[in-house]
PDB file of C-alpha atoms in Angstrom:
ATOM      1  CA  MET A  14     -73.477-101.876  34.706  1.00 52.00           C
ATOM      2  CA  ALA A  15     -69.816-102.128  34.089  1.00 53.00           C
ATOM      3  CA  LYS A  16     -70.422-100.649  30.653  1.00 55.00           C
ATOM      4  CA  ALA A  17     -72.354 -97.777  32.118  1.00 52.00           C
ATOM      5  CA  ALA A  18     -69.520 -97.103  34.557  1.00 52.00           C
ATOM      6  CA  LYS A  19     -67.040 -97.029  31.679  1.00 53.00           C
ATOM      7  CA  LYS A  20     -69.230 -94.575  29.748  1.00 54.00           C
ATOM      8  CA  GLU A  21     -69.428 -92.369  32.771  1.00 55.00           C
ATOM      9  CA  ALA A  22     -65.675 -92.599  33.322  1.00 52.00           C
ATOM     10  CA  GLU A  23     -64.941 -91.564  29.734  1.00 55.00           C
ATOM     11  CA  PRO A  24     -66.674 -88.165  29.975  1.00 54.00           C
ATOM     12  CA  GLU A  25     -64.737 -87.465  33.153  1.00 52.00           C
ATOM     13  CA  ALA A  26     -61.509 -88.221  31.344  1.00 51.00           C
ATOM     14  CA  GLU A  27     -62.509 -85.831  28.578  1.00 52.00           C
ATOM     15  CA  THR A  28     -63.289 -83.072  31.065  1.00 52.00           C
ATOM     16  CA  ASP A  29     -59.895 -83.562  32.723  1.00 51.00           C
ATOM     17  CA  GLU A  30     -58.122 -83.074  29.379  1.00 52.00           C
ATOM     18  CA  ALA A  31     -60.223 -80.102  28.326  1.00 50.00           C
ATOM     19  CA  PRO A  32     -58.885 -77.743  31.001  1.00 51.00           C
ATOM     20  CA  LYS A  33     -55.324 -78.786  30.150  1.00 51.00           C
ATOM     21  CA  LYS A  34     -55.893 -77.856  26.513  1.00 51.00           C
ATOM     22  CA  SER A  35     -57.350 -74.491  27.464  1.00 52.00           C
ATOM     23  CA  LYS A  36     -54.341 -73.721  29.716  1.00 51.00           C
ATOM     24  CA  LEU A  37     -51.795 -74.362  26.943  1.00 54.00           C
ATOM     25  CA  PRO A  38     -53.190 -71.796  24.511  1.00 60.00           C
ATOM     26  CA  SER A  39     -53.445 -69.213  27.271  1.00 79.00           C
ATOM     27  CA  LYS A  40     -49.751 -69.718  28.112  1.00 80.00           C
ATOM     28  CA  LYS A  41     -48.861 -69.375  24.437  1.00 82.00           C
ATOM     29  CA  VAL A  42     -50.977 -66.252  24.166  1.00 83.00           C
ATOM     30  CA  MET A  43     -49.310 -64.799  27.254  1.00 82.00           C
ATOM     31  CA  ILE A  44     -45.836 -65.551  25.894  1.00 87.00           C
ATOM     32  CA  ILE A  45     -46.687 -64.036  22.512  1.00 88.00           C
ATOM     33  CA  ALA A  46     -48.217 -60.982  24.180  1.00 86.00           C
ATOM     34  CA  ALA A  47     -45.148 -60.548  26.390  1.00 86.00           C
ATOM     35  CA  ALA A  48     -42.850 -60.823  23.377  1.00 88.00           C
ATOM     36  CA  ALA A  49     -44.965 -58.306  21.452  1.00 87.00           C
ATOM     37  CA  LEU A  50     -44.859 -55.852  24.366  1.00 84.00           C
ATOM     38  CA  LEU A  51     -41.109 -56.304  24.612  1.00 85.00           C
ATOM     39  CA  VAL A  52     -40.660 -55.575  20.901  1.00 87.00           C
ATOM     40  CA  ILE A  53     -43.005 -52.572  20.982  1.00 89.00           C
ATOM     41  CA  GLY A  54     -41.399 -51.230  24.139  1.00 85.00           C
ATOM     42  CA  GLY A  55     -37.919 -51.682  22.697  1.00 83.00           C
ATOM     43  CA  GLY A  56     -38.988 -49.929  19.511  1.00 82.00           C
ATOM     44  CA  GLY A  57     -40.416 -47.035  21.514  1.00 81.00           C
ATOM     45  CA  VAL A  58     -37.253 -46.639  23.546  1.00 80.00           C
ATOM     46  CA  GLY A  59     -35.120 -46.847  20.394  1.00 79.00           C
ATOM     47  CA  ALA A  60     -37.257 -44.248  18.632  1.00 78.00           C
ATOM     48  CA  TYR A  61     -36.983 -41.940  21.614  1.00 78.00           C
ATOM     49  CA  MET A  62     -33.215 -42.305  21.749  1.00 75.00           C
ATOM     50  CA  PHE A  63     -32.586 -41.877  18.013  1.00 76.00           C
ATOM     51  CA  LEU A  64     -35.305 -39.443  17.035  1.00 76.00           C
ATOM     52  CA  GLY A  65     -36.050 -37.521  20.183  1.00 67.00           C
ATOM     53  CA  HIS A  66     -33.304 -37.221  22.709  1.00 61.00           C
ATOM     54  CA  GLY A  67     -30.406 -38.241  20.451  1.00 53.00           C
ATOM     55  CA  ALA A  68     -31.291 -35.712  17.749  1.00 54.00           C
ATOM     56  CA  GLU A  69     -30.871 -32.811  20.172  1.00 61.00           C
ATOM     57  CA  LYS A  70     -27.338 -33.917  21.034  1.00 61.00           C
ATOM     58  CA  LYS A  71     -26.433 -34.329  17.359  1.00 62.00           C
ATOM     59  CA  GLU A  72     -27.752 -30.860  16.492  1.00 64.00           C
ATOM     60  CA  GLU A  73     -25.716 -29.330  19.311  1.00 64.00           C
ATOM     61  CA  ALA A  74     -22.597 -31.151  18.126  1.00 60.00           C
ATOM     62  CA  LYS A  75     -23.155 -30.003  14.529  1.00 61.00           C
ATOM     63  CA  LYS A  76     -23.589 -26.394  15.640  1.00 63.00           C
ATOM     64  CA  GLU A  77     -20.267 -26.462  17.432  1.00 63.00           C
ATOM     65  CA  VAL A  78     -18.333 -28.176  14.614  1.00 63.00           C
ATOM     66  CA  VAL A  79     -19.474 -25.987  11.706  1.00 67.00           C
ATOM     67  CA  LYS A  80     -16.603 -23.828  10.483  1.00 76.00           C
ATOM     68  CA  PRO A  81     -16.901 -21.142   7.851  1.00 84.00           C
ATOM     69  CA  ALA A  82     -15.474 -22.123   4.501  1.00 86.00           C
ATOM     70  CA  THR A  83     -12.427 -20.363   3.129  1.00 91.00           C
ATOM     71  CA  PHE A  84     -12.201 -19.321  -0.512  1.00 94.00           C
ATOM     72  CA  VAL A  85      -9.052 -18.831  -2.573  1.00 93.00           C
ATOM     73  CA  ASP A  86      -9.243 -17.018  -5.903  1.00 93.00           C
ATOM     74  CA  LEU A  87      -7.191 -18.392  -8.766  1.00 93.00           C
ATOM     75  CA  PRO A  88      -5.953 -16.381 -11.735  1.00 93.00           C
ATOM     76  CA  ASP A  89      -8.155 -16.367 -14.827  1.00 93.00           C
ATOM     77  CA  VAL A  90      -7.535 -19.233 -17.213  1.00 92.00           C
ATOM     78  CA  LEU A  91      -7.809 -18.619 -20.960  1.00 93.00           C
ATOM     79  CA  VAL A  92      -7.300 -21.604 -23.291  1.00 92.00           C
ATOM     80  CA  ASN A  93      -8.203 -22.525 -26.840  1.00 90.00           C
ATOM     81  CA  LEU A  94     -10.484 -25.529 -27.071  1.00 88.00           C
ATOM     82  CA  SER A  95      -9.673 -28.598 -29.096  1.00 83.00           C
ATOM     83  CA  SER A  96     -11.175 -28.388 -32.572  1.00 79.00           C
ATOM     84  CA  ALA A  97     -11.203 -31.638 -34.552  1.00 73.00           C
ATOM     85  CA  GLY A  98     -12.080 -30.377 -38.015  1.00 72.00           C
ATOM     86  CA  SER A  99     -13.327 -26.874 -37.459  1.00 71.00           C
ATOM     87  CA  ASP A 100     -11.645 -23.879 -39.112  1.00 74.00           C
ATOM     88  CA  ARG A 101     -12.773 -21.565 -36.362  1.00 84.00           C
ATOM     89  CA  THR A 102     -10.829 -21.591 -33.083  1.00 86.00           C
ATOM     90  CA  GLN A 103     -12.908 -21.379 -29.926  1.00 88.00           C
ATOM     91  CA  TYR A 104     -11.670 -20.121 -26.588  1.00 91.00           C
ATOM     92  CA  LEU A 105     -12.622 -20.857 -23.007  1.00 91.00           C
ATOM     93  CA  LYS A 106     -12.190 -18.301 -20.239  1.00 94.00           C
ATOM     94  CA  VAL A 107     -12.724 -19.516 -16.695  1.00 94.00           C
ATOM     95  CA  LYS A 108     -12.581 -17.714 -13.350  1.00 95.00           C
ATOM     96  CA  VAL A 109     -12.281 -20.273 -10.568  1.00 95.00           C
ATOM     97  CA  VAL A 110     -12.404 -20.169  -6.776  1.00 95.00           C
ATOM     98  CA  LEU A 111     -11.223 -23.021  -4.548  1.00 93.00           C
ATOM     99  CA  GLU A 112     -13.295 -23.807  -1.481  1.00 93.00           C
ATOM    100  CA  LEU A 113     -11.165 -24.987   1.442  1.00 93.00           C
ATOM    101  CA  PRO A 114     -12.532 -26.597   4.602  1.00 91.00           C
ATOM    102  CA  ASP A 115     -10.186 -24.633   6.868  1.00 88.00           C
ATOM    103  CA  ALA A 116      -8.318 -21.325   6.674  1.00 89.00           C
ATOM    104  CA  GLU A 117      -5.149 -23.051   7.896  1.00 90.00           C
ATOM    105  CA  LEU A 118      -4.798 -24.765   4.501  1.00 91.00           C
ATOM    106  CA  VAL A 119      -4.259 -21.507   2.567  1.00 92.00           C
ATOM    107  CA  PRO A 120      -0.517 -21.203   3.389  1.00 93.00           C
ATOM    108  CA  LYS A 121      -0.063 -24.905   2.599  1.00 91.00           C
ATOM    109  CA  ILE A 122      -1.748 -24.638  -0.807  1.00 92.00           C
ATOM    110  CA  GLN A 123      -0.278 -21.312  -2.006  1.00 92.00           C
ATOM    111  CA  PRO A 124       3.159 -22.804  -2.846  1.00 93.00           C
ATOM    112  CA  LEU A 125       1.417 -25.511  -4.912  1.00 92.00           C
ATOM    113  CA  MET A 126      -0.539 -23.081  -7.136  1.00 93.00           C
ATOM    114  CA  PRO A 127       1.752 -23.528 -10.171  1.00 93.00           C
ATOM    115  CA  ARG A 128       0.986 -27.253 -10.069  1.00 94.00           C
ATOM    116  CA  VAL A 129      -2.760 -26.525  -9.832  1.00 93.00           C
ATOM    117  CA  MET A 130      -2.644 -24.087 -12.756  1.00 94.00           C
ATOM    118  CA  ASP A 131      -0.702 -26.602 -14.836  1.00 94.00           C
ATOM    119  CA  ALA A 132      -3.342 -29.267 -14.134  1.00 93.00           C
ATOM    120  CA  PHE A 133      -6.060 -26.812 -15.210  1.00 92.00           C
ATOM    121  CA  GLN A 134      -4.267 -25.785 -18.400  1.00 92.00           C
ATOM    122  CA  THR A 135      -3.504 -29.306 -19.586  1.00 92.00           C
ATOM    123  CA  TYR A 136      -7.019 -30.553 -18.923  1.00 93.00           C
ATOM    124  CA  LEU A 137      -8.900 -27.573 -20.331  1.00 92.00           C
ATOM    125  CA  ARG A 138      -6.929 -27.656 -23.602  1.00 91.00           C
ATOM    126  CA  GLU A 139      -8.205 -31.196 -24.235  1.00 91.00           C
ATOM    127  CA  LEU A 140     -11.866 -30.153 -24.049  1.00 90.00           C
ATOM    128  CA  ARG A 141     -14.106 -29.759 -27.073  1.00 88.00           C
ATOM    129  CA  PRO A 142     -16.893 -27.174 -27.153  1.00 86.00           C
ATOM    130  CA  THR A 143     -19.450 -29.998 -27.011  1.00 87.00           C
ATOM    131  CA  ASP A 144     -17.971 -31.159 -23.675  1.00 88.00           C
ATOM    132  CA  LEU A 145     -19.225 -27.936 -22.095  1.00 88.00           C
ATOM    133  CA  ASP A 146     -22.806 -28.114 -23.360  1.00 88.00           C
ATOM    134  CA  GLY A 147     -25.528 -27.877 -20.744  1.00 89.00           C
ATOM    135  CA  SER A 148     -25.411 -28.111 -16.994  1.00 90.00           C
ATOM    136  CA  ALA A 149     -24.284 -31.747 -17.096  1.00 91.00           C
ATOM    137  CA  GLY A 150     -21.149 -30.728 -19.010  1.00 90.00           C
ATOM    138  CA  LEU A 151     -20.335 -28.012 -16.484  1.00 92.00           C
ATOM    139  CA  TYR A 152     -20.947 -30.414 -13.607  1.00 94.00           C
ATOM    140  CA  ARG A 153     -18.514 -32.944 -15.120  1.00 93.00           C
ATOM    141  CA  LEU A 154     -15.979 -30.151 -15.633  1.00 93.00           C
ATOM    142  CA  LYS A 155     -16.352 -29.062 -12.022  1.00 94.00           C
ATOM    143  CA  GLU A 156     -15.940 -32.601 -10.677  1.00 95.00           C
ATOM    144  CA  GLU A 157     -12.901 -33.280 -12.862  1.00 94.00           C
ATOM    145  CA  LEU A 158     -11.216 -30.022 -11.852  1.00 94.00           C
ATOM    146  CA  THR A 159     -11.881 -30.795  -8.181  1.00 95.00           C
ATOM    147  CA  ARG A 160     -10.314 -34.223  -8.589  1.00 95.00           C
ATOM    148  CA  ARG A 161      -7.258 -32.806 -10.353  1.00 94.00           C
ATOM    149  CA  VAL A 162      -6.771 -30.068  -7.750  1.00 94.00           C
ATOM    150  CA  ASN A 163      -6.929 -32.627  -4.950  1.00 93.00           C
ATOM    151  CA  VAL A 164      -4.259 -34.701  -6.711  1.00 94.00           C
ATOM    152  CA  ALA A 165      -2.074 -31.610  -7.128  1.00 92.00           C
ATOM    153  CA  VAL A 166      -2.344 -30.458  -3.491  1.00 91.00           C
ATOM    154  CA  ALA A 167      -2.286 -33.890  -1.840  1.00 88.00           C
ATOM    155  CA  PRO A 168      -2.238 -34.670   1.119  1.00 91.00           C
ATOM    156  CA  ASN A 169      -4.314 -31.506   1.592  1.00 90.00           C
ATOM    157  CA  LYS A 170      -7.874 -31.555   0.324  1.00 92.00           C
ATOM    158  CA  VAL A 171     -10.015 -28.991  -1.470  1.00 92.00           C
ATOM    159  CA  THR A 172     -13.757 -29.171  -0.810  1.00 93.00           C
ATOM    160  CA  ALA A 173     -14.899 -27.863  -4.193  1.00 93.00           C
ATOM    161  CA  VAL A 174     -13.997 -25.912  -7.288  1.00 94.00           C
ATOM    162  CA  LEU A 175     -16.462 -23.079  -7.823  1.00 94.00           C
ATOM    163  CA  PHE A 176     -16.973 -21.168 -11.074  1.00 94.00           C
ATOM    164  CA  LYS A 177     -17.177 -17.396 -10.947  1.00 93.00           C
ATOM    165  CA  GLU A 178     -17.300 -17.003 -14.707  1.00 93.00           C
ATOM    166  CA  ILE A 179     -17.265 -19.290 -17.736  1.00 92.00           C
ATOM    167  CA  VAL A 180     -17.123 -17.916 -21.257  1.00 91.00           C
ATOM    168  CA  VAL A 181     -16.934 -20.003 -24.425  1.00 89.00           C
ATOM    169  CA  GLN A 182     -16.240 -17.888 -27.497  1.00 85.00           C
TER     170      GLN A 182
END
Protein backbone atom coordinates (compact mmCIF):
# COMPACT_ATOMS: atom_id res chain seq x y z
CA MET A 1 0.00 0.00 0.00
CA ALA A 2 2.85 2.32 0.56
CA LYS A 3 3.79 1.85 -3.08
CA ALA A 4 0.29 2.67 -4.19
CA ALA A 5 0.35 5.83 -2.09
CA LYS A 6 3.63 6.87 -3.72
CA LYS A 7 2.18 6.28 -7.19
CA GLU A 8 -0.80 8.37 -6.31
CA ALA A 9 1.41 11.10 -4.86
CA GLU A 10 3.51 11.28 -8.02
CA PRO A 11 0.62 12.23 -10.33
CA GLU A 12 -0.35 14.96 -7.90
CA ALA A 13 3.17 16.32 -8.04
CA GLU A 14 3.02 16.32 -11.82
CA THR A 15 -0.29 18.19 -11.82
CA ASP A 16 1.16 20.81 -9.46
CA GLU A 17 4.05 21.46 -11.86
CA ALA A 18 1.89 21.51 -14.97
CA PRO A 19 0.04 24.71 -14.08
CA LYS A 20 3.34 26.40 -13.24
CA LYS A 21 4.69 25.55 -16.68
CA SER A 22 1.57 26.88 -18.37
CA LYS A 23 1.80 30.18 -16.43
CA LEU A 24 5.40 30.84 -17.52
CA PRO A 25 4.71 30.76 -21.26
CA SER A 26 1.67 32.98 -20.81
CA LYS A 27 3.80 35.57 -18.99
CA LYS A 28 6.39 35.40 -21.76
CA VAL A 29 3.68 35.75 -24.38
CA MET A 30 2.23 38.74 -22.54
CA ILE A 31 5.64 40.41 -22.28
CA ILE A 32 6.37 39.79 -25.96
CA ALA A 33 2.93 41.07 -26.94
CA ALA A 34 3.39 44.19 -24.80
CA ALA A 35 6.80 44.84 -26.36
CA ALA A 36 5.36 44.35 -29.86
CA LEU A 37 2.52 46.79 -29.13
CA LEU A 38 5.02 49.29 -27.78
CA VAL A 39 7.16 49.03 -30.92
CA ILE A 40 4.15 49.24 -33.25
CA GLY A 41 2.67 52.14 -31.31
CA GLY A 42 6.00 53.97 -31.29
CA GLY A 43 6.35 53.40 -35.02
CA GLY A 44 2.85 54.75 -35.62
CA VAL A 45 3.50 57.86 -33.58
CA GLY A 46 6.85 58.40 -35.32
CA ALA A 47 5.27 57.98 -38.75
CA TYR A 48 2.56 60.47 -37.84
CA MET A 49 5.09 63.01 -36.62
CA PHE A 50 7.51 62.69 -39.55
CA LEU A 51 5.17 61.97 -42.42
CA GLY A 52 1.89 63.53 -41.40
CA HIS A 53 2.03 66.41 -39.03
CA GLY A 54 5.73 67.24 -39.42
CA ALA A 55 5.54 67.43 -43.21
CA GLU A 56 2.99 70.24 -43.06
CA LYS A 57 5.29 72.35 -40.89
CA LYS A 58 8.25 71.71 -43.20
CA GLU A 59 6.25 72.69 -46.29
CA GLU A 60 5.16 75.92 -44.61
CA ALA A 61 8.75 76.71 -43.65
CA LYS A 62 9.97 76.02 -47.20
CA LYS A 63 7.30 78.28 -48.67
CA GLU A 64 8.41 81.15 -46.48
CA VAL A 65 12.16 80.68 -47.10
CA VAL A 66 12.09 80.42 -50.90
CA LYS A 67 13.64 83.51 -52.46
CA PRO A 68 13.72 84.25 -56.16
CA ALA A 69 17.10 83.72 -57.75
CA THR A 70 19.04 86.65 -59.14
CA PHE A 71 20.84 86.45 -62.47
CA VAL A 72 23.86 88.46 -63.57
CA ASP A 73 24.84 88.53 -67.24
CA LEU A 74 28.53 88.35 -68.07
CA PRO A 75 30.12 89.68 -71.25
CA ASP A 76 30.53 87.22 -74.11
CA VAL A 77 33.72 85.20 -74.01
CA LEU A 78 35.47 84.33 -77.28
CA VAL A 79 38.62 82.17 -77.09
CA ASN A 80 40.58 79.94 -79.42
CA LEU A 81 40.69 76.33 -78.30
CA SER A 82 43.88 74.42 -77.76
CA SER A 83 44.87 72.49 -80.87
CA ALA A 84 47.59 69.87 -80.38
CA GLY A 85 48.47 69.06 -83.97
CA SER A 86 45.66 70.51 -85.99
CA ASP A 87 46.29 73.15 -88.67
CA ARG A 88 42.81 74.56 -88.28
CA THR A 89 42.14 76.87 -85.33
CA GLN A 90 38.82 76.38 -83.57
CA TYR A 91 37.04 79.01 -81.53
CA LEU A 92 34.65 78.86 -78.60
CA LYS A 93 32.06 81.56 -77.97
CA VAL A 94 30.20 81.40 -74.68
CA LYS A 95 27.44 83.58 -73.23
CA VAL A 96 27.21 82.97 -69.49
CA VAL A 97 24.83 84.01 -66.72
CA LEU A 98 25.64 83.70 -63.02
CA GLU A 99 22.86 82.56 -60.72
CA LEU A 100 23.07 84.19 -57.28
CA PRO A 101 21.09 83.07 -54.24
CA ASP A 102 20.32 86.64 -53.17
CA ALA A 103 20.05 90.02 -54.90
CA GLU A 104 22.20 91.58 -52.16
CA LEU A 105 25.27 89.80 -53.59
CA VAL A 106 25.20 91.70 -56.92
CA PRO A 107 26.98 94.83 -55.59
CA LYS A 108 29.52 92.61 -53.82
CA ILE A 109 30.32 90.60 -56.95
CA GLN A 110 30.39 93.42 -59.54
CA PRO A 111 33.82 94.74 -58.44
CA LEU A 112 35.22 91.20 -58.76
CA MET A 113 34.11 90.68 -62.39
CA PRO A 114 37.61 91.21 -63.86
CA ARG A 115 38.84 88.34 -61.69
CA VAL A 116 35.93 86.15 -62.85
CA MET A 117 36.57 86.95 -66.52
CA ASP A 118 40.26 86.19 -66.08
CA ALA A 119 39.42 82.79 -64.55
CA PHE A 120 37.12 82.07 -67.51
CA GLN A 121 39.68 83.12 -70.12
CA THR A 122 42.57 81.12 -68.68
CA TYR A 123 40.50 77.98 -68.26
CA LEU A 124 38.69 78.09 -71.59
CA ARG A 125 41.95 78.55 -73.54
CA GLU A 126 43.20 75.22 -72.15
CA LEU A 127 40.22 73.27 -73.52
CA ARG A 128 40.38 71.05 -76.58
CA PRO A 129 37.38 70.63 -78.88
CA THR A 130 37.00 67.04 -77.66
CA ASP A 131 36.54 68.32 -74.08
CA LEU A 132 33.24 69.88 -75.16
CA ASP A 133 31.76 66.82 -76.86
CA GLY A 134 28.34 65.73 -75.67
CA SER A 135 26.30 66.72 -72.67
CA ALA A 136 28.84 65.22 -70.26
CA GLY A 137 31.51 67.60 -71.58
CA LEU A 138 29.23 70.60 -71.14
CA TYR A 139 28.28 69.46 -67.65
CA ARG A 140 31.97 69.21 -66.66
CA LEU A 141 32.57 72.66 -68.15
CA LYS A 142 29.66 74.08 -66.18
CA GLU A 143 30.83 72.54 -62.91
CA GLU A 144 34.42 73.70 -63.42
CA LEU A 145 33.34 77.25 -64.24
CA THR A 146 31.11 77.31 -61.16
CA ARG A 147 34.01 76.18 -59.00
CA ARG A 148 36.35 78.79 -60.47
CA VAL A 149 33.80 81.60 -60.06
CA ASN A 150 33.27 80.66 -56.42
CA VAL A 151 37.04 80.80 -55.85
CA ALA A 152 37.21 84.21 -57.53
CA VAL A 153 34.32 85.76 -55.56
CA ALA A 154 35.03 84.11 -52.20
CA PRO A 155 33.68 84.48 -49.48
CA ASN A 156 30.54 85.10 -51.55
CA LYS A 157 29.02 82.13 -53.33
CA VAL A 158 27.46 81.69 -56.76
CA THR A 159 24.74 79.05 -57.04
CA ALA A 160 25.38 78.09 -60.66
CA VAL A 161 26.86 79.10 -63.98
CA LEU A 162 24.23 78.95 -66.70
CA PHE A 163 24.91 78.86 -70.44
CA LYS A 164 22.89 81.12 -72.70
CA GLU A 165 24.85 80.22 -75.81
CA ILE A 166 27.77 77.96 -76.69
CA VAL A 167 29.29 77.94 -80.15
CA VAL A 168 32.29 75.88 -81.22
CA GLN A 169 33.55 76.85 -84.67
